[in-house]
Short mmCIF file of N, CA and C in Angstrom, two decimals:
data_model
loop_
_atom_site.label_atom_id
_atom_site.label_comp_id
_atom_site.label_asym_id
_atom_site.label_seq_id
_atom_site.Cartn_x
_atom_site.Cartn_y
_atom_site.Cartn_z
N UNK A 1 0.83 -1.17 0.00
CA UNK A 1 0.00 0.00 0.00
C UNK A 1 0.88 1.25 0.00
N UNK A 2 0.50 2.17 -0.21
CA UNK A 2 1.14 3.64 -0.25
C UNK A 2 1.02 4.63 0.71
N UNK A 3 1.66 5.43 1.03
CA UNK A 3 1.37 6.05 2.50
C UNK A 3 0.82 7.83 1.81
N UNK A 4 0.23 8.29 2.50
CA UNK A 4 -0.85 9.60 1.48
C UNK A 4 -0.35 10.48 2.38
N UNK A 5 -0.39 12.09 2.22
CA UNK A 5 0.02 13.26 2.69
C UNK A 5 -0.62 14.39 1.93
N UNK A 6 -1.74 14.80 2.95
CA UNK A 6 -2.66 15.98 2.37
C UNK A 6 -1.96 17.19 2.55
N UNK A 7 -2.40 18.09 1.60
CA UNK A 7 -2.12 19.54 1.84
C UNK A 7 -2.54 20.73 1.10
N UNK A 8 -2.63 22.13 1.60
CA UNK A 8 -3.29 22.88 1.06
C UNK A 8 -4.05 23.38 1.58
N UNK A 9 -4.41 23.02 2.54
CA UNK A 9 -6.03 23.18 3.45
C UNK A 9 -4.97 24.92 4.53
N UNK A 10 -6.51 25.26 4.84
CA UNK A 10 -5.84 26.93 5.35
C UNK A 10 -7.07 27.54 5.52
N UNK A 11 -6.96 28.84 5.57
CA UNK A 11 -8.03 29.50 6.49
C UNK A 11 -8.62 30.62 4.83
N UNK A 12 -9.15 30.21 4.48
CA UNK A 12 -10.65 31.16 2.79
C UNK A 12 -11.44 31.95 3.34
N UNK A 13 -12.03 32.80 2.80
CA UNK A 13 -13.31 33.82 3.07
C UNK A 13 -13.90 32.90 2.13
N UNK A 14 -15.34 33.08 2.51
CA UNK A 14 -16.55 32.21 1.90
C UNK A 14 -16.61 33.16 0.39
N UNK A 15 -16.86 31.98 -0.60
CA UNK A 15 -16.93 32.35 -1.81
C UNK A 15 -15.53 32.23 -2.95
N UNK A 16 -14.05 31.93 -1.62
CA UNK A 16 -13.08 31.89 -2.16
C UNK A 16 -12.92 30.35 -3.13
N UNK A 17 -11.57 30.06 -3.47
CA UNK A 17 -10.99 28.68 -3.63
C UNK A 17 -10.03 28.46 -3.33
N UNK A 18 -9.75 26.94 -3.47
CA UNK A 18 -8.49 26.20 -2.92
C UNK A 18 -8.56 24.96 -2.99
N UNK A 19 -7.01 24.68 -3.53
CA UNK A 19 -6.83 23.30 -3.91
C UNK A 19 -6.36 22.61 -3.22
N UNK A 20 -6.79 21.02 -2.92
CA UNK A 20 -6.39 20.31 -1.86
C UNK A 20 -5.07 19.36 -2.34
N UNK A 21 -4.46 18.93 -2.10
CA UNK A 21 -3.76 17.97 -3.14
C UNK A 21 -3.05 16.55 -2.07
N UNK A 22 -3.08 14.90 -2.15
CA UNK A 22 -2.90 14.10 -1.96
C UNK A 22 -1.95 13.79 -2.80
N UNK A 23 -0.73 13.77 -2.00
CA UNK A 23 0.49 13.21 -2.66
C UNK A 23 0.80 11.44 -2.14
N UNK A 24 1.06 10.72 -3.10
CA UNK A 24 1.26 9.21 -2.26
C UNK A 24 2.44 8.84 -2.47
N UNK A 25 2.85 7.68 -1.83
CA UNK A 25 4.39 7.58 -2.09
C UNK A 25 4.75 6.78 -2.92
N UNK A 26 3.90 6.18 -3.55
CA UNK A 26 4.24 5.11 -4.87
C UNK A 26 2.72 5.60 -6.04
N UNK A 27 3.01 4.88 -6.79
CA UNK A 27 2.65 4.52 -7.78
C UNK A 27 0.83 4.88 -7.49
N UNK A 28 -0.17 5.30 -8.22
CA UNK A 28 -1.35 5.62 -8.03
C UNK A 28 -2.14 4.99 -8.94
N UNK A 29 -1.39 4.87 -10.46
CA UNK A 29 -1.78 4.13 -11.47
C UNK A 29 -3.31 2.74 -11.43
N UNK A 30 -3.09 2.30 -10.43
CA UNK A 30 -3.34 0.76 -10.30
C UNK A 30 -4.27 0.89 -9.49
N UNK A 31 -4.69 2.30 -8.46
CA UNK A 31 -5.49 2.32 -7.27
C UNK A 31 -6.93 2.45 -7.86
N UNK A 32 -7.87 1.44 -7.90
CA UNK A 32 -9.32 1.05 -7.70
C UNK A 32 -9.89 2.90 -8.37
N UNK A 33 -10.19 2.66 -6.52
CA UNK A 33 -10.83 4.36 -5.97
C UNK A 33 -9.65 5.25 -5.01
N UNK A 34 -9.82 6.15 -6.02
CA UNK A 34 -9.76 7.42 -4.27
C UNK A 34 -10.49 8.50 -4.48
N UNK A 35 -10.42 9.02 -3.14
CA UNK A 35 -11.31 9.95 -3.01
C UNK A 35 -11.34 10.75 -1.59
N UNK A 36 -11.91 11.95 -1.38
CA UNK A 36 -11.56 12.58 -0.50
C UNK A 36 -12.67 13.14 0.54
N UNK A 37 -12.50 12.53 2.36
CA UNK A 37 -13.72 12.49 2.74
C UNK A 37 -13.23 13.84 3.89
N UNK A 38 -14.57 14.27 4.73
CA UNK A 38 -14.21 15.58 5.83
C UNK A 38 -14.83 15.45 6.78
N UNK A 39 -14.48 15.50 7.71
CA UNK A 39 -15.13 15.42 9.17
C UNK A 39 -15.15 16.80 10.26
N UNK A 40 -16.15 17.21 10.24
CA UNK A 40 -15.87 18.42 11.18
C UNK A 40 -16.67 18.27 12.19
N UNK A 41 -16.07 18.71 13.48
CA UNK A 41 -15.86 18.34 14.95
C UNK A 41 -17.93 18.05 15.32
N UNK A 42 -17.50 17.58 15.90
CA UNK A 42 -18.67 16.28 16.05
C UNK A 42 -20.29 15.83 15.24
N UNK A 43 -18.96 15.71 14.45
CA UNK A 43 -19.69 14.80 12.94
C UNK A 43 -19.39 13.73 12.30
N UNK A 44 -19.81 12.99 12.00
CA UNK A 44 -19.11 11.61 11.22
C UNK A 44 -18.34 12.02 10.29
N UNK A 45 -17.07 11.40 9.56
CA UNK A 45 -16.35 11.41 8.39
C UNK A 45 -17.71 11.20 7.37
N UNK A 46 -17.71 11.82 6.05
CA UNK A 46 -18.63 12.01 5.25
C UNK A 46 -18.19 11.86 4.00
N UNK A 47 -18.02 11.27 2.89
CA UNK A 47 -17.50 11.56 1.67
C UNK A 47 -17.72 12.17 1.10
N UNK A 48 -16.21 13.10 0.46
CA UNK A 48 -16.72 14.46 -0.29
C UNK A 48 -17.19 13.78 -1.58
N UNK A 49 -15.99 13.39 -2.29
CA UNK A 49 -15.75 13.00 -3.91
C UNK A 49 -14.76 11.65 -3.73
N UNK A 50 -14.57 11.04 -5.15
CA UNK A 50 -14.22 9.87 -5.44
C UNK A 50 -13.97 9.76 -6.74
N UNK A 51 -13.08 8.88 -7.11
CA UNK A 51 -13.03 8.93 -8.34
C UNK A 51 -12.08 7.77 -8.45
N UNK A 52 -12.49 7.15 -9.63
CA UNK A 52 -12.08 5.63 -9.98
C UNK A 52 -10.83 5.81 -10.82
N UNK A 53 -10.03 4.90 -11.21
CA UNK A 53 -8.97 4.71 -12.01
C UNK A 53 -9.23 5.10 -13.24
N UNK A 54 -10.70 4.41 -13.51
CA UNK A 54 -11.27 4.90 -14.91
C UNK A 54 -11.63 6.20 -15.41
N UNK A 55 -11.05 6.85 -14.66
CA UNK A 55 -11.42 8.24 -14.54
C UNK A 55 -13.18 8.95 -14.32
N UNK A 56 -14.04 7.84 -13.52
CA UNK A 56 -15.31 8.03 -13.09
C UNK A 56 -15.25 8.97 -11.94
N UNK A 57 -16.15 9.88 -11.90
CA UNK A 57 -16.28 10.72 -10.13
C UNK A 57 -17.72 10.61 -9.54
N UNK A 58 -17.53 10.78 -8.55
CA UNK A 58 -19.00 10.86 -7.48
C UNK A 58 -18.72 11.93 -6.83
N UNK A 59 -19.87 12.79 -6.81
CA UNK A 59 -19.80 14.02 -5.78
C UNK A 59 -20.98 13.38 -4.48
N UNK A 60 -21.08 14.28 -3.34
CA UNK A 60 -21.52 14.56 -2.23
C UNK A 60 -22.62 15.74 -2.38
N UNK A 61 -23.80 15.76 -2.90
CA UNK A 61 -25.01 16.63 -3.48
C UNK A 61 -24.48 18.17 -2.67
N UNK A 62 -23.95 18.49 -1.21
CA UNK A 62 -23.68 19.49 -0.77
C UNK A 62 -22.35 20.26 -1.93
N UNK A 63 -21.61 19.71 -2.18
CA UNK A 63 -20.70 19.89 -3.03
C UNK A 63 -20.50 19.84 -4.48
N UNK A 64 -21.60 19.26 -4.96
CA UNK A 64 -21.69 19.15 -6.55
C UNK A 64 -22.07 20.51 -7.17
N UNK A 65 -20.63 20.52 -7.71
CA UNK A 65 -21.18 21.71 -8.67
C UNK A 65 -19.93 22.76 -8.55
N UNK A 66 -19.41 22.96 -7.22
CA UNK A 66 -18.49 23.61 -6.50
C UNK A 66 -16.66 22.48 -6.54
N UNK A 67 -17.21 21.50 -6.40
CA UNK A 67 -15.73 20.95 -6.29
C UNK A 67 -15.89 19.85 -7.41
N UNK A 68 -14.25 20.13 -7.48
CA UNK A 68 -13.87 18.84 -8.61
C UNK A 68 -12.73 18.06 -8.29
N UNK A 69 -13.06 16.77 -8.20
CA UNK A 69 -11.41 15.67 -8.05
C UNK A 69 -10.90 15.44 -9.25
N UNK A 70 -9.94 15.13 -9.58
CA UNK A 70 -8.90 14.56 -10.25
C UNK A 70 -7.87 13.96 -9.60
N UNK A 71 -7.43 12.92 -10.44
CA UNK A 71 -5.81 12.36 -10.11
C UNK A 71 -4.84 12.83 -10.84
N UNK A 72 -3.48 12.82 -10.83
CA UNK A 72 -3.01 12.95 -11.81
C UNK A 72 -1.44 11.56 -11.57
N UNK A 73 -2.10 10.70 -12.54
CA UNK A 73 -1.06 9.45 -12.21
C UNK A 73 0.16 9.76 -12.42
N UNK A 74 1.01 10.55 -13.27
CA UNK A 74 2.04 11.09 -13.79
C UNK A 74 2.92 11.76 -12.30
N UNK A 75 2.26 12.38 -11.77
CA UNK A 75 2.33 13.08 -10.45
C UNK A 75 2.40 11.94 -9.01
N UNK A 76 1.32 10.88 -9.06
CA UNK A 76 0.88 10.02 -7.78
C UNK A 76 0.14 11.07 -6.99
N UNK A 77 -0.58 12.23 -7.25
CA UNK A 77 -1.36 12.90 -6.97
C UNK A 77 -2.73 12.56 -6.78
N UNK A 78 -3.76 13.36 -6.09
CA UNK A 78 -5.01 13.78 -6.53
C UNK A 78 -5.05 14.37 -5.76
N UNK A 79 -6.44 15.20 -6.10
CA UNK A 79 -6.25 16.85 -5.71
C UNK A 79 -7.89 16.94 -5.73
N UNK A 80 -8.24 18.06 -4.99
CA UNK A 80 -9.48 18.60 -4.84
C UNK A 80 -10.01 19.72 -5.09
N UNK A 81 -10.47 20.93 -6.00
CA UNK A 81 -10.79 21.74 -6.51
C UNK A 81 -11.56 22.42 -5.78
N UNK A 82 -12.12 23.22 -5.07
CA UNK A 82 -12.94 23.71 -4.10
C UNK A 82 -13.11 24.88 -4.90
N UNK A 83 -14.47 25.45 -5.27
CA UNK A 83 -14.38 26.70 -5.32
C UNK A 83 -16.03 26.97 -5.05
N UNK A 84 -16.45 28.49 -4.60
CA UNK A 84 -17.76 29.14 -3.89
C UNK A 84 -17.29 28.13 -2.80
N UNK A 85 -16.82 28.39 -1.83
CA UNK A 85 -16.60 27.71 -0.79
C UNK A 85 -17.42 28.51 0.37
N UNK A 86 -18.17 27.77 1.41
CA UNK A 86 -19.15 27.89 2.14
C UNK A 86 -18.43 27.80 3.54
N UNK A 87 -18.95 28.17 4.32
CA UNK A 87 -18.48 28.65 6.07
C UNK A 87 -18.91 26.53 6.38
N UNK A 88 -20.14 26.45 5.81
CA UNK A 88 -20.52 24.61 5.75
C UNK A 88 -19.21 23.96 5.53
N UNK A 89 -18.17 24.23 4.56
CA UNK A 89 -17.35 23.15 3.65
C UNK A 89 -16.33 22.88 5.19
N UNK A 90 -15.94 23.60 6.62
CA UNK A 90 -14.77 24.03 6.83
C UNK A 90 -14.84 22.34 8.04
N UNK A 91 -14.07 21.63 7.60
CA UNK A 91 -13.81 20.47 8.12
C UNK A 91 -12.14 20.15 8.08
N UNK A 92 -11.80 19.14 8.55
CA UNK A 92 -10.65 18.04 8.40
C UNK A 92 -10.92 17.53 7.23
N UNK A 93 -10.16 17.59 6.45
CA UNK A 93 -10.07 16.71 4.93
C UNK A 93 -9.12 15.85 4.65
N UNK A 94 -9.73 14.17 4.52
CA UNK A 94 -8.43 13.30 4.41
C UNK A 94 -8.41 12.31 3.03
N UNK A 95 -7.76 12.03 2.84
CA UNK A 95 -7.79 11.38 1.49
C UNK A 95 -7.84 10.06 1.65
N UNK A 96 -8.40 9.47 0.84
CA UNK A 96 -7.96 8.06 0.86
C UNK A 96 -8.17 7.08 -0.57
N UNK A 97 -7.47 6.02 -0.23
CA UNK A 97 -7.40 5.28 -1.65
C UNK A 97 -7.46 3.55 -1.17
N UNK A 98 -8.14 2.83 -2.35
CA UNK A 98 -8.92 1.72 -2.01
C UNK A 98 -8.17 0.75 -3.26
N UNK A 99 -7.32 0.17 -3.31
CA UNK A 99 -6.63 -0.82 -3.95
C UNK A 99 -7.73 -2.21 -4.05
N UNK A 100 -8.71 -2.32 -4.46
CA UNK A 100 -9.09 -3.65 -4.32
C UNK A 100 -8.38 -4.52 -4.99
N UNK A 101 -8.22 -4.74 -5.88
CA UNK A 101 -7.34 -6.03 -6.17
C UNK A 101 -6.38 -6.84 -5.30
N UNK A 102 -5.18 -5.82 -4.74
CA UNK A 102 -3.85 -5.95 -3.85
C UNK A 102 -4.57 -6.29 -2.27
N UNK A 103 -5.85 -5.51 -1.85
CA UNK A 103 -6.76 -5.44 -0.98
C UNK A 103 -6.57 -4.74 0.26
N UNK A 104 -6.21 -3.20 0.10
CA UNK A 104 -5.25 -2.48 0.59
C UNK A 104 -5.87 -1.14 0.79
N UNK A 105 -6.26 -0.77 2.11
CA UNK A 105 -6.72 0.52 2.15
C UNK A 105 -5.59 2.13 2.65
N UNK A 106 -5.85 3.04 2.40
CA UNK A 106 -5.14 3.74 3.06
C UNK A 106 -5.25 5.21 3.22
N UNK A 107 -5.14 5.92 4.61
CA UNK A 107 -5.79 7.41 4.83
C UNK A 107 -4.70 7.95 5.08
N UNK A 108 -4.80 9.62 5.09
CA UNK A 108 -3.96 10.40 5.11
C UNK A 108 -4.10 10.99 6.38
N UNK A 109 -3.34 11.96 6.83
CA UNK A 109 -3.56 12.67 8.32
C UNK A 109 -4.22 13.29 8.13
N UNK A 110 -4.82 14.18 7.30
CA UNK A 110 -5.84 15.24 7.45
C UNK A 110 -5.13 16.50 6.69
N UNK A 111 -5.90 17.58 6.09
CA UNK A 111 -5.30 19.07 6.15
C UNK A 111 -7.04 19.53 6.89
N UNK A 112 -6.48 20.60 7.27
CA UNK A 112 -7.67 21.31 7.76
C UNK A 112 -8.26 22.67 6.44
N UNK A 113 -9.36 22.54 6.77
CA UNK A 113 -10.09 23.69 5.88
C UNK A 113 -10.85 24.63 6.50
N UNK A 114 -10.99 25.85 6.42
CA UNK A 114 -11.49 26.82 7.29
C UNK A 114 -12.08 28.08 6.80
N UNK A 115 -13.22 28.11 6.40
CA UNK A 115 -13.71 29.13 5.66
C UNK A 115 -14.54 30.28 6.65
N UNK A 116 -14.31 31.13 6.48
CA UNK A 116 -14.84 32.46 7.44
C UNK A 116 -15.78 33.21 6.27
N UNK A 117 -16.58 33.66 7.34
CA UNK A 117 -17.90 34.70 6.48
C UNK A 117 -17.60 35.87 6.31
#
């Protein structure tokens, strides 16, 4: 499995943007799903977005429309697009990626996100 490291996350005025970005330490090529979920303080982890190898995405209806994932395999990246960002969006954001084949999960520490009105 690969070990993930979020970053980017910081303190926006509502309406701003900002890009999240998941760097891994190998190879991304081969990974199933990833995708990027947020938890803010006493709330369940929630999934933002996702997105398959095949280059398929799923949004989170609060977020559709406003954010976009991508990977970029070339990189071992993926990244999160945030923009009209809401005082709502300002959580812990962690990444993660789902190897089914190898059968291998794996999360990142978090960046924080913080949007002010």
């Amino acid at each position: 499995q690969v070990q993930l490291v979020e970053s980017g996350g910081g303190l926006v005025q509502a309406g701003g943007s900002l890009r999240l970005s998941c760097a891994a330490s190998g190879s991304i090529f081969s990974i199933n799903v990833m995708g990027w979920y947020r938890q803010a303080p006493g709330k369940q982890r929630e999934l933002v977005a996702a997105i398959t190898s095949g280059g398929s995405t799923n949004y989170a209806d609060p977020v559709t429309g406003r954010f976009t994932i991508s990977r970029d395999n070339a990189k071992n990246t993926l990244y999160l697009q945030m923009n009209s960002l809401k005082p709502e969006d300002t959580a812990m954001y962690y990444c993660n990626a789902v190897h089914a084949v190898a059968g291998w999960t794996s999360w990142g520490q978090g960046t924080q996100l913080t949007v002010s009105s």
